[in-house]
Coordinates of N, CA and C in Angstrom, one line a residue:
M1 N 29.5 9.8 4.4 CA 28.7 11.0 4.5 C 27.2 10.5 4.5
T2 N 26.4 11.1 5.4 CA 25.0 10.7 5.5 C 24.2 11.7 4.6
N3 N 23.3 11.1 3.8 CA 22.4 11.9 3.0 C 21.2 12.4 3.9
L4 N 21.2 13.6 4.2 CA 20.2 14.2 5.1 C 18.8 14.1 4.5
N5 N 18.6 13.9 3.2 CA 17.3 13.8 2.6 C 16.9 12.3 2.4
A6 N 17.7 11.4 2.8 CA 17.4 10.0 2.7 C 16.2 9.6 3.7
I7 N 15.3 8.8 3.2 CA 14.2 8.4 4.0 C 14.8 7.2 4.9
P8 N 14.6 7.3 6.2 CA 15.1 6.1 7.0 C 14.4 4.8 6.6
K9 N 15.1 3.8 6.6 CA 14.6 2.4 6.2 C 13.5 2.1 7.2
E10 N 12.4 1.4 6.7 CA 11.3 0.9 7.5 C 11.8 -0.3 8.2
T11 N 11.7 -0.3 9.5 CA 12.2 -1.5 10.3 C 11.0 -2.2 11.0
K12 N 9.9 -1.6 11.0 CA 8.7 -2.1 11.7 C 8.0 -3.1 10.8
D13 N 7.6 -4.3 11.4 CA 6.9 -5.3 10.6 C 5.4 -5.0 10.9
W14 N 4.8 -4.4 9.9 CA 3.4 -4.0 10.0 C 2.4 -5.1 9.9
S15 N 2.8 -6.3 9.7 CA 1.8 -7.4 9.5 C 0.9 -7.6 10.7
F16 N 1.2 -7.1 11.8 CA 0.3 -7.2 13.0 C -1.1 -6.6 12.8
V17 N -1.1 -5.6 11.9 CA -2.4 -4.8 11.7 C -3.5 -5.8 11.1
A18 N -3.0 -6.9 10.4 CA -4.0 -7.8 9.9 C -4.9 -8.4 11.0
D19 N -4.3 -8.6 12.1 CA -5.1 -9.2 13.2 C -5.5 -8.2 14.3
Q20 N -4.6 -7.2 14.5 CA -4.8 -6.3 15.7 C -5.4 -4.9 15.3
G21 N -5.3 -4.6 14.0 CA -5.7 -3.2 13.7 C -4.5 -2.2 13.9
C22 N -4.7 -1.0 13.7 CA -3.7 0.0 13.9 C -4.2 1.2 14.7
S23 N -3.5 1.4 15.8 CA -3.9 2.5 16.7 C -3.5 3.9 16.1
E24 N -2.5 3.9 15.2 CA -2.1 5.1 14.6 C -3.1 5.7 13.7
C25 N -3.8 4.9 12.9 CA -4.7 5.4 11.9 C -6.2 5.0 12.2
G26 N -6.4 4.1 13.1 CA -7.7 3.7 13.4 C -8.3 2.5 12.6
Y27 N -7.4 2.0 11.8 CA -7.8 0.8 11.0 C -8.2 -0.4 11.9
S28 N -9.3 -1.1 11.6 CA -9.7 -2.3 12.3 C -9.8 -3.4 11.2
P29 N -9.3 -4.6 11.5 CA -9.5 -5.7 10.6 C -10.9 -5.8 10.1
H30 N -11.0 -6.0 8.8 CA -12.3 -6.0 8.1 C -12.7 -7.4 7.5
F31 N -13.9 -7.5 7.1 CA -14.4 -8.7 6.4 C -13.8 -8.7 5.0
G32 N -13.1 -9.7 4.6 CA -12.4 -9.7 3.3 C -13.2 -9.3 2.1
P33 N -14.4 -9.8 1.9 CA -15.2 -9.4 0.8 C -15.5 -7.9 0.7
E34 N -15.2 -7.1 1.7 CA -15.4 -5.6 1.7 C -14.2 -4.9 1.1
T35 N -13.1 -5.7 0.8 CA -11.9 -5.0 0.4 C -12.0 -4.3 -0.9
G36 N -12.6 -4.9 -1.9 CA -12.7 -4.2 -3.2 C -13.4 -2.9 -3.1
G37 N -14.5 -2.8 -2.4 CA -15.3 -1.6 -2.3 C -14.5 -0.5 -1.5
R38 N -13.8 -1.0 -0.5 CA -13.0 0.0 0.3 C -11.8 0.5 -0.5
L39 N -11.2 -0.3 -1.3 CA -10.1 0.2 -2.2 C -10.6 1.2 -3.2
R40 N -11.7 0.9 -3.8 CA -12.3 1.8 -4.8 C -12.7 3.1 -4.1
H41 N -13.1 3.1 -2.9 CA -13.6 4.3 -2.1 C -12.4 5.2 -1.9
T42 N -11.2 4.7 -1.9 CA -10.0 5.6 -1.7 C -9.6 6.3 -3.0
A43 N -10.0 5.8 -4.1 CA -9.5 6.2 -5.4 C -9.7 7.7 -5.6
T44 N -10.9 8.2 -5.3 CA -11.3 9.6 -5.5 C -10.4 10.5 -4.6
A45 N -10.2 10.1 -3.3 CA -9.4 10.9 -2.4 C -7.9 10.9 -2.9
W46 N -7.4 9.8 -3.4 CA -6.0 9.8 -3.9 C -5.9 10.8 -5.1
K47 N -6.9 10.7 -6.0 CA -6.9 11.5 -7.2 C -6.9 13.0 -6.9
E48 N -7.8 13.3 -5.9 CA -7.9 14.7 -5.4 C -6.6 15.2 -4.8
L49 N -6.0 14.4 -4.0 CA -4.7 14.7 -3.4 C -3.7 15.0 -4.4
L50 N -3.6 14.1 -5.4 CA -2.5 14.2 -6.4 C -2.8 15.3 -7.4
S51 N -4.0 15.9 -7.4 CA -4.2 17.0 -8.3 C -3.5 18.3 -7.9
H52 N -3.0 18.3 -6.7 CA -2.3 19.5 -6.1 C -0.8 19.4 -6.4
P53 N -0.2 20.4 -7.2 CA 1.2 20.4 -7.4 C 2.1 20.2 -6.2
P54 N 1.7 20.8 -5.0 CA 2.6 20.6 -3.9 C 2.6 19.1 -3.4
A55 N 1.8 18.3 -3.9 CA 1.9 16.8 -3.5 C 3.2 16.2 -3.8
S56 N 4.0 16.9 -4.7 CA 5.3 16.4 -5.0 C 6.4 16.7 -4.0
Q57 N 6.0 17.6 -3.0 CA 7.0 18.1 -2.1 C 7.0 17.3 -0.8
R58 N 8.1 17.0 -0.2 CA 8.2 16.4 1.1 C 7.9 17.4 2.2
P59 N 7.1 17.0 3.2 CA 6.8 18.0 4.2 C 8.0 18.3 5.1
V60 N 8.9 17.4 5.2 CA 10.2 17.5 5.8 C 11.2 16.6 5.0
P61 N 12.5 16.8 5.0 CA 13.3 16.1 4.1 C 13.3 14.5 4.3
Q62 N 13.1 14.0 5.5 CA 13.1 12.6 5.7 C 11.8 11.9 5.8
V63 N 10.7 12.6 5.3 CA 9.4 12.0 5.2 C 8.9 12.0 3.8
W64 N 8.3 10.9 3.4 CA 7.8 10.8 2.0 C 6.8 11.9 1.7
S65 N 6.9 12.3 0.5 CA 5.9 13.3 0.0 C 4.6 12.5 -0.3
P66 N 3.5 13.2 -0.4 CA 2.2 12.5 -0.8 C 2.4 11.7 -2.1
L67 N 3.2 12.3 -3.0 CA 3.4 11.6 -4.3 C 4.2 10.2 -4.0
E68 N 5.1 10.2 -3.1 CA 5.9 9.0 -2.8 C 4.9 8.0 -2.2
Y69 N 4.1 8.4 -1.3 CA 3.1 7.5 -0.7 C 2.2 6.9 -1.7
A70 N 1.8 7.7 -2.7 CA 0.9 7.3 -3.7 C 1.6 6.2 -4.6
A71 N 2.9 6.4 -4.9 CA 3.6 5.5 -5.7 C 3.8 4.1 -4.9
H72 N 4.0 4.2 -3.6 CA 4.1 3.0 -2.8 C 2.8 2.3 -2.8
V73 N 1.7 3.0 -2.7 CA 0.4 2.3 -2.7 C 0.1 1.7 -4.0
R74 N 0.4 2.4 -5.1 CA 0.3 1.8 -6.4 C 1.0 0.5 -6.5
D75 N 2.3 0.5 -6.0 CA 3.0 -0.8 -6.1 C 2.5 -1.8 -5.2
M76 N 2.0 -1.4 -4.0 CA 1.3 -2.4 -3.1 C 0.1 -3.1 -3.8
C77 N -0.6 -2.3 -4.6 CA -1.8 -2.9 -5.3 C -1.3 -3.9 -6.3
R78 N -0.2 -3.6 -7.0 CA 0.3 -4.6 -8.0 C 0.8 -5.8 -7.2
L79 N 1.4 -5.6 -6.1 CA 1.9 -6.8 -5.3 C 0.7 -7.6 -4.8
A80 N -0.4 -6.9 -4.4 CA -1.6 -7.6 -4.0 C -2.1 -8.5 -5.1
C81 N -2.2 -8.0 -6.3 CA -2.7 -8.8 -7.4 C -1.9 -10.1 -7.6
E82 N -0.6 -9.9 -7.6 CA 0.3 -11.0 -7.8 C 0.2 -12.0 -6.6
R83 N 0.2 -11.6 -5.4 CA 0.2 -12.5 -4.3 C -1.1 -13.2 -4.0
V84 N -2.2 -12.5 -4.2 CA -3.5 -13.1 -4.1 C -3.6 -14.2 -5.2
G85 N -3.2 -13.8 -6.4 CA -3.2 -14.8 -7.5 C -2.4 -16.1 -7.2
L86 N -1.3 -15.9 -6.6 CA -0.4 -17.1 -6.2 C -1.1 -17.9 -5.1
M87 N -1.7 -17.2 -4.1 CA -2.4 -18.0 -3.0 C -3.6 -18.7 -3.5
L88 N -4.3 -18.2 -4.5 CA -5.4 -18.9 -5.1 C -5.0 -20.0 -6.0
A89 N -3.8 -19.9 -6.7 CA -3.4 -20.9 -7.6 C -2.5 -22.0 -7.1
E90 N -1.8 -21.7 -6.0 CA -0.8 -22.7 -5.5 C -1.1 -23.0 -4.1
S91 N -0.5 -24.1 -3.6 CA -0.7 -24.5 -2.2 C 0.5 -23.9 -1.4
V92 N 0.1 -22.9 -0.6 CA 1.0 -22.2 0.3 C 2.3 -21.7 -0.4
P93 N 2.2 -20.8 -1.4 CA 3.4 -20.3 -2.1 C 4.3 -19.5 -1.2
T94 N 5.6 -19.4 -1.5 CA 6.5 -18.5 -0.8 C 6.7 -17.3 -1.7
F95 N 6.5 -16.2 -1.2 CA 6.6 -14.9 -1.9 C 8.1 -14.5 -2.0
S96 N 8.5 -13.9 -3.1 CA 9.8 -13.3 -3.1 C 9.8 -12.1 -2.2
N97 N 11.0 -11.7 -1.8 CA 11.1 -10.5 -0.9 C 10.8 -9.3 -1.6
W98 N 10.1 -8.4 -1.0 CA 9.7 -7.1 -1.6 C 10.1 -6.0 -0.5
D99 N 11.1 -5.2 -0.9 CA 11.6 -4.2 0.0 C 11.0 -2.8 -0.5
Q100 N 10.2 -2.2 0.3 CA 9.5 -1.0 -0.1 C 10.5 0.2 -0.2
D101 N 11.6 0.2 0.6 CA 12.5 1.2 0.5 C 13.4 1.1 -0.8
E102 N 13.7 -0.1 -1.1 CA 14.4 -0.4 -2.4 C 13.6 0.0 -3.6
Q103 N 12.3 -0.4 -3.5 CA 11.4 0.0 -4.6 C 11.3 1.5 -4.8
A104 N 11.2 2.2 -3.7 CA 11.1 3.7 -3.8 C 12.3 4.3 -4.5
E105 N 13.5 3.7 -4.3 CA 14.7 4.1 -5.0 C 14.7 3.7 -6.4
I106 N 14.5 2.4 -6.7 CA 14.6 1.8 -8.0 C 13.6 2.6 -8.9
N107 N 12.3 2.8 -8.4 CA 11.3 3.4 -9.2 C 11.2 4.9 -9.1
D108 N 12.2 5.5 -8.4 CA 12.3 6.9 -8.3 C 11.0 7.6 -7.9
Y109 N 10.4 7.1 -6.9 CA 9.1 7.6 -6.4 C 9.1 9.2 -6.3
L110 N 10.1 9.7 -5.8 CA 10.2 11.2 -5.6 C 10.0 12.0 -6.8
N111 N 10.5 11.5 -8.0 CA 10.4 12.2 -9.2 C 9.4 11.7 -10.2
S112 N 8.4 11.0 -9.7 CA 7.3 10.5 -10.5 C 6.5 11.6 -11.1
D113 N 5.9 11.4 -12.2 CA 5.0 12.4 -12.8 C 3.7 12.3 -12.1
R114 N 3.4 13.4 -11.4 CA 2.2 13.4 -10.5 C 0.9 13.0 -11.2
L115 N 0.6 13.5 -12.4 CA -0.7 13.2 -13.0 C -0.7 11.8 -13.6
A116 N 0.5 11.4 -14.2 CA 0.5 10.0 -14.7 C 0.4 9.0 -13.6
L117 N 1.0 9.3 -12.4 CA 0.9 8.4 -11.3 C -0.5 8.4 -10.8
S118 N -1.2 9.5 -10.8 CA -2.6 9.5 -10.3 C -3.4 8.6 -11.2
A119 N -3.3 8.6 -12.5 CA -4.0 7.7 -13.4 C -3.6 6.3 -13.1
D120 N -2.3 6.0 -13.0 CA -1.8 4.7 -12.8 C -2.3 4.1 -11.4
L121 N -2.3 5.0 -10.4 CA -2.8 4.5 -9.1 C -4.3 4.2 -9.2
E122 N -5.1 5.0 -9.8 CA -6.5 4.7 -9.9 C -6.7 3.4 -10.6
S123 N -5.9 3.1 -11.7 CA -6.0 1.8 -12.4 C -5.6 0.7 -11.5
Q124 N -4.6 0.8 -10.8 CA -4.1 -0.3 -9.9 C -5.0 -0.5 -8.7
L125 N -5.6 0.5 -8.2 CA -6.6 0.3 -7.1 C -7.8 -0.5 -7.7
E126 N -8.2 -0.2 -8.9 CA -9.3 -0.9 -9.5 C -9.0 -2.4 -9.8
L127 N -7.8 -2.6 -10.3 CA -7.3 -4.0 -10.5 C -7.2 -4.8 -9.3
A128 N -6.7 -4.2 -8.2 CA -6.6 -4.9 -6.9 C -8.0 -5.2 -6.4
A129 N -8.9 -4.2 -6.5 CA -10.3 -4.3 -6.0 C -10.9 -5.5 -6.7
R130 N -10.7 -5.6 -8.0 CA -11.3 -6.8 -8.8 C -10.7 -8.1 -8.3
V131 N -9.4 -8.1 -8.1 CA -8.9 -9.4 -7.6 C -9.5 -9.8 -6.3
F132 N -9.7 -8.9 -5.3 CA -10.3 -9.2 -4.1 C -11.8 -9.5 -4.3
D133 N -12.5 -8.8 -5.2 CA -13.9 -9.1 -5.5 C -14.1 -10.6 -6.0
R134 N -13.1 -11.1 -6.7 CA -13.2 -12.4 -7.3 C -12.8 -13.6 -6.4
V135 N -12.4 -13.3 -5.2 CA -11.9 -14.4 -4.3 C -13.2 -15.2 -4.0
P136 N -13.1 -16.5 -4.3 CA -14.3 -17.4 -3.9 C -14.5 -17.4 -2.4
D137 N -15.7 -17.5 -2.0 CA -16.0 -17.5 -0.5 C -15.2 -18.6 0.3
N138 N -14.9 -19.7 -0.4 CA -14.2 -20.7 0.4 C -12.7 -20.6 0.2
S139 N -12.2 -19.5 -0.3 CA -10.7 -19.3 -0.5 C -10.1 -18.3 0.4
W140 N -10.8 -17.6 1.2 CA -10.2 -16.5 2.0 C -9.2 -17.1 3.0
D141 N -9.2 -18.4 3.3 CA -8.3 -18.9 4.3 C -7.1 -19.6 3.6
R142 N -7.0 -19.5 2.3 CA -5.8 -20.0 1.6 C -4.6 -19.2 2.0
A143 N -3.5 -19.8 2.1 CA -2.3 -19.2 2.7 C -1.1 -19.0 1.7
G144 N -0.2 -18.2 2.1 CA 1.1 -17.9 1.4 C 2.1 -17.5 2.5
L145 N 3.3 -17.6 2.2 CA 4.4 -17.3 3.1 C 5.3 -16.2 2.5
R146 N 5.5 -15.2 3.4 CA 6.5 -14.2 3.1 C 7.9 -14.9 3.1
G147 N 8.9 -14.3 2.5 CA 10.2 -14.9 2.5 C 10.8 -15.2 3.9
D148 N 10.3 -14.4 4.9 CA 10.8 -14.6 6.3 C 10.0 -15.6 7.0
G149 N 9.0 -16.3 6.3 CA 8.2 -17.3 6.9 C 6.9 -16.9 7.5
K150 N 6.7 -15.6 7.6 CA 5.4 -15.0 8.1 C 4.3 -15.5 7.2
E151 N 3.3 -16.1 7.8 CA 2.1 -16.6 7.0 C 1.0 -15.6 6.9
F152 N 0.5 -15.5 5.7 CA -0.7 -14.7 5.4 C -1.7 -15.6 4.8
T153 N -3.0 -15.3 5.1 CA -4.1 -15.9 4.4 C -4.6 -14.8 3.4
V154 N -5.4 -15.2 2.5 CA -6.0 -14.1 1.6 C -6.7 -13.1 2.5
Q155 N -7.4 -13.6 3.5 CA -8.1 -12.7 4.4 C -7.1 -11.7 5.1
S156 N -6.1 -12.3 5.8 CA -5.2 -11.4 6.5 C -4.4 -10.5 5.6
F157 N -4.1 -11.0 4.4 CA -3.4 -10.1 3.4 C -4.3 -9.0 2.9
S158 N -5.6 -9.3 2.8 CA -6.5 -8.2 2.4 C -6.5 -7.1 3.4
S159 N -6.4 -7.5 4.7 CA -6.4 -6.5 5.8 C -5.1 -5.7 5.7
F160 N -4.0 -6.4 5.5 CA -2.7 -5.8 5.4 C -2.7 -4.7 4.3
V161 N -3.1 -5.1 3.1 CA -3.1 -4.3 1.9 C -4.1 -3.1 2.1
L162 N -5.3 -3.3 2.6 CA -6.2 -2.2 2.8 C -5.7 -1.2 3.8
H163 N -5.1 -1.8 4.9 CA -4.5 -0.9 5.9 C -3.4 0.0 5.2
E164 N -2.6 -0.6 4.4 CA -1.5 0.2 3.7 C -2.1 1.4 2.9
V165 N -3.2 1.1 2.2 CA -3.8 2.1 1.3 C -4.5 3.2 2.1
E166 N -5.2 2.8 3.2 CA -5.9 3.8 4.0 C -5.0 4.5 4.9
H167 N -4.0 3.9 5.5 CA -3.1 4.5 6.4 C -2.2 5.5 5.6
H168 N -1.7 5.1 4.5 CA -0.9 6.1 3.7 C -1.7 7.2 3.1
L169 N -2.9 7.0 2.9 CA -3.8 8.1 2.4 C -3.8 9.2 3.5
Q170 N -4.0 8.7 4.8 CA -3.9 9.7 5.9 C -2.5 10.4 6.0
D171 N -1.5 9.6 5.8 CA -0.1 10.1 5.8 C 0.0 11.2 4.7
A172 N -0.4 10.9 3.5 CA -0.3 11.8 2.4 C -1.1 13.1 2.6
K173 N -2.3 12.9 3.2 CA -3.1 14.1 3.5 C -2.4 15.0 4.5
K174 N -1.8 14.4 5.5 CA -1.1 15.2 6.5 C 0.1 15.9 5.9
G175 N 0.8 15.2 5.0 CA 2.0 15.8 4.3 C 1.6 16.9 3.5
L176 N 0.5 16.8 2.7 CA 0.0 17.9 1.8 C -0.4 19.1 2.7
R177 N -1.0 18.9 3.8 CA -1.4 20.1 4.6 C -0.2 20.8 5.1
K178 N 0.9 20.1 5.3 CA 2.2 20.8 5.8 C 2.9 21.6 4.7
V179 N 2.7 21.2 3.4 CA 3.4 21.9 2.3 C 2.6 22.9 1.6
V180 N 1.3 23.0 1.9 CA 0.5 24.0 1.2 C 0.3 25.2 2.1

């Protein structure tokens, strides 16, 4: 039996946005040292969005609620801190697999406490911003490999992460407009 409320698994490899940008949200690859400031810039918008109780509601059964997008972004920020740290400390590390759909289930994104998540997200955005702020000028080209062999540099990974944060903020805002 199919769960009609299940979120379809993500099958698209979004890593292309690091080089090509995103036509869906308007993101264009940016200069790596701008990452911290841009992450911080989203924090107020995320906090405002999560201040609304309807942010916990899905706009339609198979689309993440604004709350779920926020939980995903929080976890992406944690992942960013870990992976940038590895790229700066090791020579071309291979990252463990990270399945966003699995994380959403394991961490029960849908039933997160909205206000606690808001505070946690704000904290994780700041931690990720600090990690990117501290990347030495000569280290933006240091590399790491995803489990499938896809190579990221600190620069391309900063684009990937920032895109996730900004794109999902747009998704969450659209979702909130549909439920209020």
